Amino acid sequence: MQAALSSKACVAARPVQSRTAARRTGAKRAAVQAKYGEESRFFDLQDLENTIGSWDMYGKEDKDRYPNLQSEFFERAAGGLKRREYLLGLVSVGLVGILAWGGKGSKIVKLPITVGPQQTPAVGPRGRL
């Protein structure tokens, strides 16, 4: 009976071997050096292009970049938010909406926290909940 349950009889395809993690070798360590980090100098006024980047690659900065209609649309859309009272009104309307949904909408959706437990809790092994 024990001969039938040996490991060779149970594994028909090939013997089971453990996998070992491959080790990385041959990597040389090098000291990391920043281009502008020597002697606590991180900003070079003589070489601004390499220090802060090239700002010319982002396009034109004049007003002709956007069409007049698009500029007018965004100025009118955000015009109401320029005053503090209007912005406070917008935030308060949003807050009232969230609170209204929390009070009424969560009951309509029947969230578990508003419905409560549906089944009696199962009694544990010592007669406790």
Coordinates of N, CA and C in Angstrom, one line a residue:
M1 N 0.8 -1.2 0.0 CA 0.0 0.0 0.0 C 0.9 1.2 0.0
Q2 N 2.0 1.3 0.8 CA 2.8 2.4 0.8 C 3.6 2.6 -0.5
A3 N 3.9 1.6 -1.2 CA 4.5 1.7 -2.5 C 3.6 2.4 -3.5
A4 N 2.3 2.3 -3.4 CA 1.4 2.9 -4.3 C 1.3 4.4 -4.1
L5 N 1.6 4.9 -2.8 CA 1.5 6.3 -2.4 C 2.8 7.0 -2.4
S6 N 3.9 6.4 -3.0 CA 5.2 7.1 -3.0 C 5.1 8.3 -4.0
S7 N 6.1 9.2 -3.8 CA 6.1 10.4 -4.6 C 6.3 10.2 -6.1
K8 N 7.0 9.1 -6.4 CA 7.2 8.8 -7.8 C 5.9 8.3 -8.5
A9 N 5.1 7.6 -7.7 CA 3.9 7.1 -8.3 C 2.8 8.2 -8.4
C10 N 2.9 9.2 -7.6 CA 1.8 10.2 -7.6 C 2.2 11.3 -8.7
V11 N 3.4 11.5 -9.0 CA 3.8 12.5 -9.9 C 4.2 11.8 -11.2
A12 N 3.4 11.9 -12.2 CA 3.7 11.1 -13.4 C 4.6 11.8 -14.4
A13 N 4.4 13.1 -14.5 CA 5.1 13.8 -15.6 C 6.6 14.0 -15.3
R14 N 7.0 14.6 -14.2 CA 8.4 14.8 -13.9 C 8.5 15.1 -12.4
P15 N 9.7 15.0 -11.8 CA 9.9 15.2 -10.4 C 9.7 16.7 -10.1
V16 N 9.2 17.0 -9.0 CA 8.9 18.4 -8.6 C 10.2 19.0 -8.1
Q17 N 10.6 20.2 -8.6 CA 11.8 20.9 -8.1 C 11.4 22.3 -7.6
S18 N 12.1 22.7 -6.6 CA 11.8 24.0 -6.1 C 12.5 25.1 -6.9
R19 N 11.9 26.2 -7.1 CA 12.5 27.3 -7.9 C 13.3 28.2 -7.0
T20 N 14.4 28.6 -7.4 CA 15.2 29.5 -6.7 C 15.3 30.8 -7.4
A21 N 15.4 31.9 -6.7 CA 15.4 33.2 -7.3 C 16.7 33.5 -8.0
A22 N 16.7 34.0 -9.2 CA 17.9 34.3 -9.9 C 18.6 35.5 -9.3
R23 N 19.9 35.4 -9.2 CA 20.7 36.5 -8.6 C 21.3 37.4 -9.7
R24 N 21.2 38.7 -9.5 CA 21.9 39.6 -10.4 C 23.3 39.8 -10.0
T25 N 24.2 39.6 -10.9 CA 25.6 39.8 -10.6 C 26.2 40.7 -11.7
G26 N 27.3 41.2 -11.4 CA 28.1 42.0 -12.4 C 27.7 43.4 -12.5
A27 N 26.7 43.9 -11.7 CA 26.4 45.3 -11.7 C 27.4 46.2 -10.9
K28 N 28.0 47.1 -11.6 CA 29.0 48.0 -10.9 C 28.2 49.1 -10.3
R29 N 28.8 49.5 -9.1 CA 28.2 50.7 -8.4 C 28.9 51.9 -8.8
A30 N 28.2 53.0 -9.1 CA 28.8 54.2 -9.5 C 28.2 55.3 -8.6
A31 N 29.0 56.3 -8.4 CA 28.5 57.5 -7.6 C 27.6 58.3 -8.5
V32 N 26.4 58.7 -7.9 CA 25.5 59.6 -8.6 C 25.9 61.0 -8.4
Q33 N 26.0 61.8 -9.5 CA 26.4 63.2 -9.4 C 25.4 64.0 -10.2
A34 N 24.9 65.1 -9.6 CA 24.0 66.0 -10.4 C 24.8 67.0 -11.2
K35 N 24.3 67.4 -12.3 CA 25.0 68.3 -13.1 C 25.3 69.7 -12.4
Y36 N 24.3 70.2 -11.7 CA 24.4 71.5 -11.0 C 24.5 71.3 -9.5
G37 N 24.9 70.2 -9.0 CA 24.9 70.0 -7.6 C 26.2 70.2 -6.9
E38 N 27.2 70.5 -7.6 CA 28.6 70.6 -7.0 C 28.7 71.9 -6.3
E39 N 29.2 71.8 -5.1 CA 29.5 73.0 -4.2 C 28.2 73.8 -3.9
S40 N 27.1 73.1 -3.7 CA 25.8 73.7 -3.4 C 25.4 74.7 -4.4
R41 N 25.6 74.5 -5.6 CA 25.2 75.3 -6.7 C 24.2 74.6 -7.6
F42 N 22.9 74.9 -7.4 CA 21.8 74.3 -8.1 C 21.2 75.1 -9.2
F43 N 21.6 76.4 -9.3 CA 21.0 77.3 -10.2 C 22.1 78.1 -10.9
D44 N 22.2 78.0 -12.2 CA 23.3 78.6 -12.9 C 22.8 79.7 -13.8
L45 N 23.1 80.9 -13.5 CA 22.6 82.1 -14.3 C 23.2 82.1 -15.7
Q46 N 24.4 81.5 -15.9 CA 25.1 81.5 -17.1 C 24.4 80.5 -18.1
D47 N 23.7 79.5 -17.6 CA 23.2 78.4 -18.4 C 21.7 78.2 -18.0
L48 N 20.8 79.2 -18.3 CA 19.4 79.1 -17.9 C 18.7 78.0 -18.6
E49 N 19.0 77.8 -19.9 CA 18.3 76.8 -20.7 C 18.4 75.4 -20.0
N50 N 19.5 75.0 -19.5 CA 19.6 73.7 -18.9 C 19.2 73.7 -17.4
T51 N 19.1 74.9 -16.8 CA 18.8 75.0 -15.4 C 17.2 74.9 -15.2
I52 N 16.5 75.8 -16.0 CA 15.1 75.8 -15.8 C 14.3 75.3 -16.9
G53 N 14.9 75.0 -18.0 CA 14.2 74.5 -19.2 C 13.9 75.5 -20.2
S54 N 13.5 75.1 -21.4 CA 13.3 76.0 -22.5 C 11.8 76.3 -22.5
W55 N 11.4 77.6 -22.3 CA 10.0 78.0 -22.3 C 9.5 78.3 -23.6
D56 N 10.4 78.4 -24.6 CA 10.0 78.7 -26.0 C 9.3 77.5 -26.6
M57 N 9.4 76.3 -26.1 CA 8.8 75.2 -26.8 C 7.4 75.0 -26.5
Y58 N 6.8 75.8 -25.6 CA 5.4 75.7 -25.3 C 4.5 76.5 -26.1
G59 N 5.0 77.3 -27.1 CA 4.2 78.0 -28.0 C 4.2 79.5 -27.8
K60 N 3.3 80.1 -28.4 CA 3.2 81.6 -28.4 C 2.5 82.0 -27.1
E61 N 2.9 83.2 -26.6 CA 2.3 83.8 -25.4 C 1.4 85.0 -25.7
D62 N 1.2 85.3 -27.0 CA 0.4 86.5 -27.3 C -1.1 86.2 -27.2
K63 N -2.0 87.2 -27.4 CA -3.4 87.0 -27.3 C -4.0 86.3 -28.5
D64 N -3.3 86.3 -29.6 CA -3.8 85.7 -30.9 C -3.7 84.2 -30.8
R65 N -3.3 83.7 -29.7 CA -3.2 82.2 -29.6 C -4.6 81.5 -29.6
Y66 N -5.6 82.1 -29.0 CA -6.9 81.6 -28.9 C -7.8 82.4 -29.8
P67 N -8.9 81.8 -30.4 CA -9.8 82.6 -31.1 C -10.6 83.5 -30.2
N68 N -11.1 84.6 -30.7 CA -11.8 85.6 -29.9 C -13.1 85.0 -29.3
L69 N -13.8 84.1 -30.0 CA -15.1 83.5 -29.5 C -14.8 82.6 -28.3
Q70 N -13.7 81.9 -28.3 CA -13.3 81.0 -27.2 C -12.9 81.8 -26.0
S71 N -12.2 82.8 -26.2 CA -11.8 83.7 -25.1 C -13.0 84.4 -24.5
E72 N -13.9 84.8 -25.3 CA -15.1 85.5 -24.7 C -16.0 84.5 -24.0
F73 N -16.1 83.3 -24.5 CA -16.9 82.3 -23.8 C -16.4 82.0 -22.4
F74 N -15.1 81.8 -22.3 CA -14.5 81.4 -20.9 C -14.5 82.6 -20.0
E75 N -14.4 83.8 -20.5 CA -14.5 85.0 -19.7 C -15.9 85.2 -19.1
R76 N -16.9 84.9 -19.9 CA -18.3 85.0 -19.5 C -18.7 83.8 -18.5
A77 N -18.2 82.6 -18.8 CA -18.5 81.5 -18.0 C -17.9 81.6 -16.6
A78 N -16.7 82.1 -16.5 CA -16.1 82.3 -15.2 C -16.4 83.7 -14.5
G79 N -17.1 84.5 -15.2 CA -17.4 85.9 -14.7 C -18.1 85.9 -13.4
G80 N -19.0 84.9 -13.2 CA -19.8 84.9 -12.0 C -19.0 84.5 -10.8
L81 N -17.9 83.9 -11.0 CA -17.1 83.4 -9.9 C -16.0 84.4 -9.4
K82 N -16.1 85.6 -10.0 CA -15.1 86.6 -9.6 C -15.4 87.2 -8.3
R83 N -16.6 87.2 -7.9 CA -16.9 87.8 -6.6 C -17.0 86.8 -5.5
R84 N -16.7 87.1 -4.3 CA -16.6 86.2 -3.2 C -18.0 85.7 -2.9
E85 N -19.0 86.6 -2.9 CA -20.4 86.2 -2.5 C -21.0 85.1 -3.5
Y86 N -20.7 85.3 -4.8 CA -21.2 84.3 -5.8 C -20.5 83.0 -5.6
L87 N -19.3 83.0 -5.3 CA -18.6 81.7 -5.1 C -19.1 81.0 -3.8
L88 N -19.3 81.8 -2.8 CA -19.8 81.2 -1.5 C -21.2 80.7 -1.8
G89 N -22.0 81.3 -2.6 CA -23.4 80.8 -2.9 C -23.3 79.5 -3.7
L90 N -22.4 79.4 -4.6 CA -22.2 78.2 -5.4 C -21.8 77.0 -4.5
V91 N -20.9 77.2 -3.6 CA -20.4 76.2 -2.6 C -21.6 75.8 -1.7
S92 N -22.3 76.8 -1.2 CA -23.4 76.5 -0.3 C -24.5 75.7 -1.0
V93 N -24.8 76.0 -2.2 CA -25.9 75.3 -3.0 C -25.4 73.8 -3.1
G94 N -24.1 73.6 -3.4 CA -23.6 72.2 -3.5 C -23.7 71.5 -2.2
L95 N -23.4 72.2 -1.1 CA -23.4 71.6 0.2 C -24.9 71.2 0.6
V96 N -25.8 72.1 0.3 CA -27.2 71.7 0.6 C -27.7 70.6 -0.3
G97 N -27.2 70.5 -1.5 CA -27.6 69.3 -2.4 C -27.0 68.0 -1.8
I98 N -25.8 68.0 -1.3 CA -25.2 66.8 -0.7 C -26.0 66.4 0.5
L99 N -26.3 67.4 1.4 CA -27.0 67.1 2.6 C -28.4 66.6 2.3
A100 N -29.1 67.1 1.3 CA -30.4 66.7 0.9 C -30.4 65.3 0.4
W101 N -29.4 64.9 -0.4 CA -29.3 63.5 -0.8 C -29.0 62.6 0.4
G102 N -28.1 63.1 1.3 CA -27.8 62.2 2.5 C -29.0 62.0 3.3
G103 N -29.9 62.9 3.4 CA -31.1 62.8 4.2 C -32.2 62.0 3.6
K104 N -32.5 62.3 2.3 CA -33.7 61.7 1.6 C -33.2 60.7 0.6
G105 N -32.2 61.0 -0.2 CA -31.8 60.1 -1.3 C -31.2 58.8 -0.8
S106 N -30.5 58.8 0.3 CA -30.0 57.5 0.7 C -31.1 56.6 1.2
K107 N -32.2 57.1 1.7 CA -33.3 56.2 2.0 C -34.0 55.7 0.8
I108 N -34.1 56.5 -0.2 CA -34.7 56.0 -1.5 C -33.9 54.9 -2.1
V109 N -32.6 55.1 -2.1 CA -31.7 54.1 -2.7 C -31.6 52.9 -1.8
K110 N -32.0 53.0 -0.6 CA -32.0 51.9 0.4 C -30.5 51.4 0.7
L111 N -29.7 52.4 1.1 CA -28.4 52.0 1.5 C -28.4 51.2 2.8
P112 N -27.5 50.2 3.0 CA -27.6 49.3 4.2 C -27.6 50.1 5.5
I113 N -26.9 51.2 5.6 CA -26.8 51.9 6.8 C -28.2 52.6 7.2
T114 N -29.0 52.8 6.2 CA -30.3 53.4 6.5 C -31.4 52.4 6.8
V115 N -31.2 51.2 6.2 CA -32.2 50.1 6.3 C -32.0 49.3 7.6
G116 N -30.8 49.1 8.0 CA -30.5 48.3 9.2 C -30.4 46.9 8.9
P117 N -30.2 46.1 10.0 CA -30.0 44.6 9.8 C -31.2 43.9 9.3
Q118 N -31.1 43.0 8.3 CA -32.2 42.4 7.7 C -32.5 41.0 8.4
Q119 N -31.5 40.4 8.9 CA -31.6 39.1 9.5 C -31.2 39.1 11.0
T120 N -31.7 38.2 11.8 CA -31.2 38.2 13.2 C -29.8 37.6 13.2
P121 N -28.9 38.2 14.0 CA -27.5 37.7 14.0 C -27.4 36.2 14.5
A122 N -26.5 35.5 14.0 CA -26.3 34.1 14.3 C -25.7 34.0 15.7
V123 N -26.1 33.1 16.5 CA -25.6 32.9 17.9 C -24.3 32.2 17.8
G124 N -23.3 32.6 18.5 CA -22.0 32.0 18.5 C -22.0 30.7 19.3
P125 N -20.8 30.0 19.4 CA -20.7 28.7 20.0 C -20.9 28.7 21.5
R126 N -20.8 29.9 22.2 CA -21.0 29.9 23.6 C -22.3 30.6 24.0
G127 N -23.2 30.7 23.0 CA -24.5 31.3 23.2 C -24.5 32.8 23.2
R128 N -23.4 33.4 22.6 CA -23.3 34.9 22.6 C -23.4 35.3 21.1
L129 N -23.6 36.6 20.9 CA -23.7 37.1 19.6 C -22.4 37.4 19.0

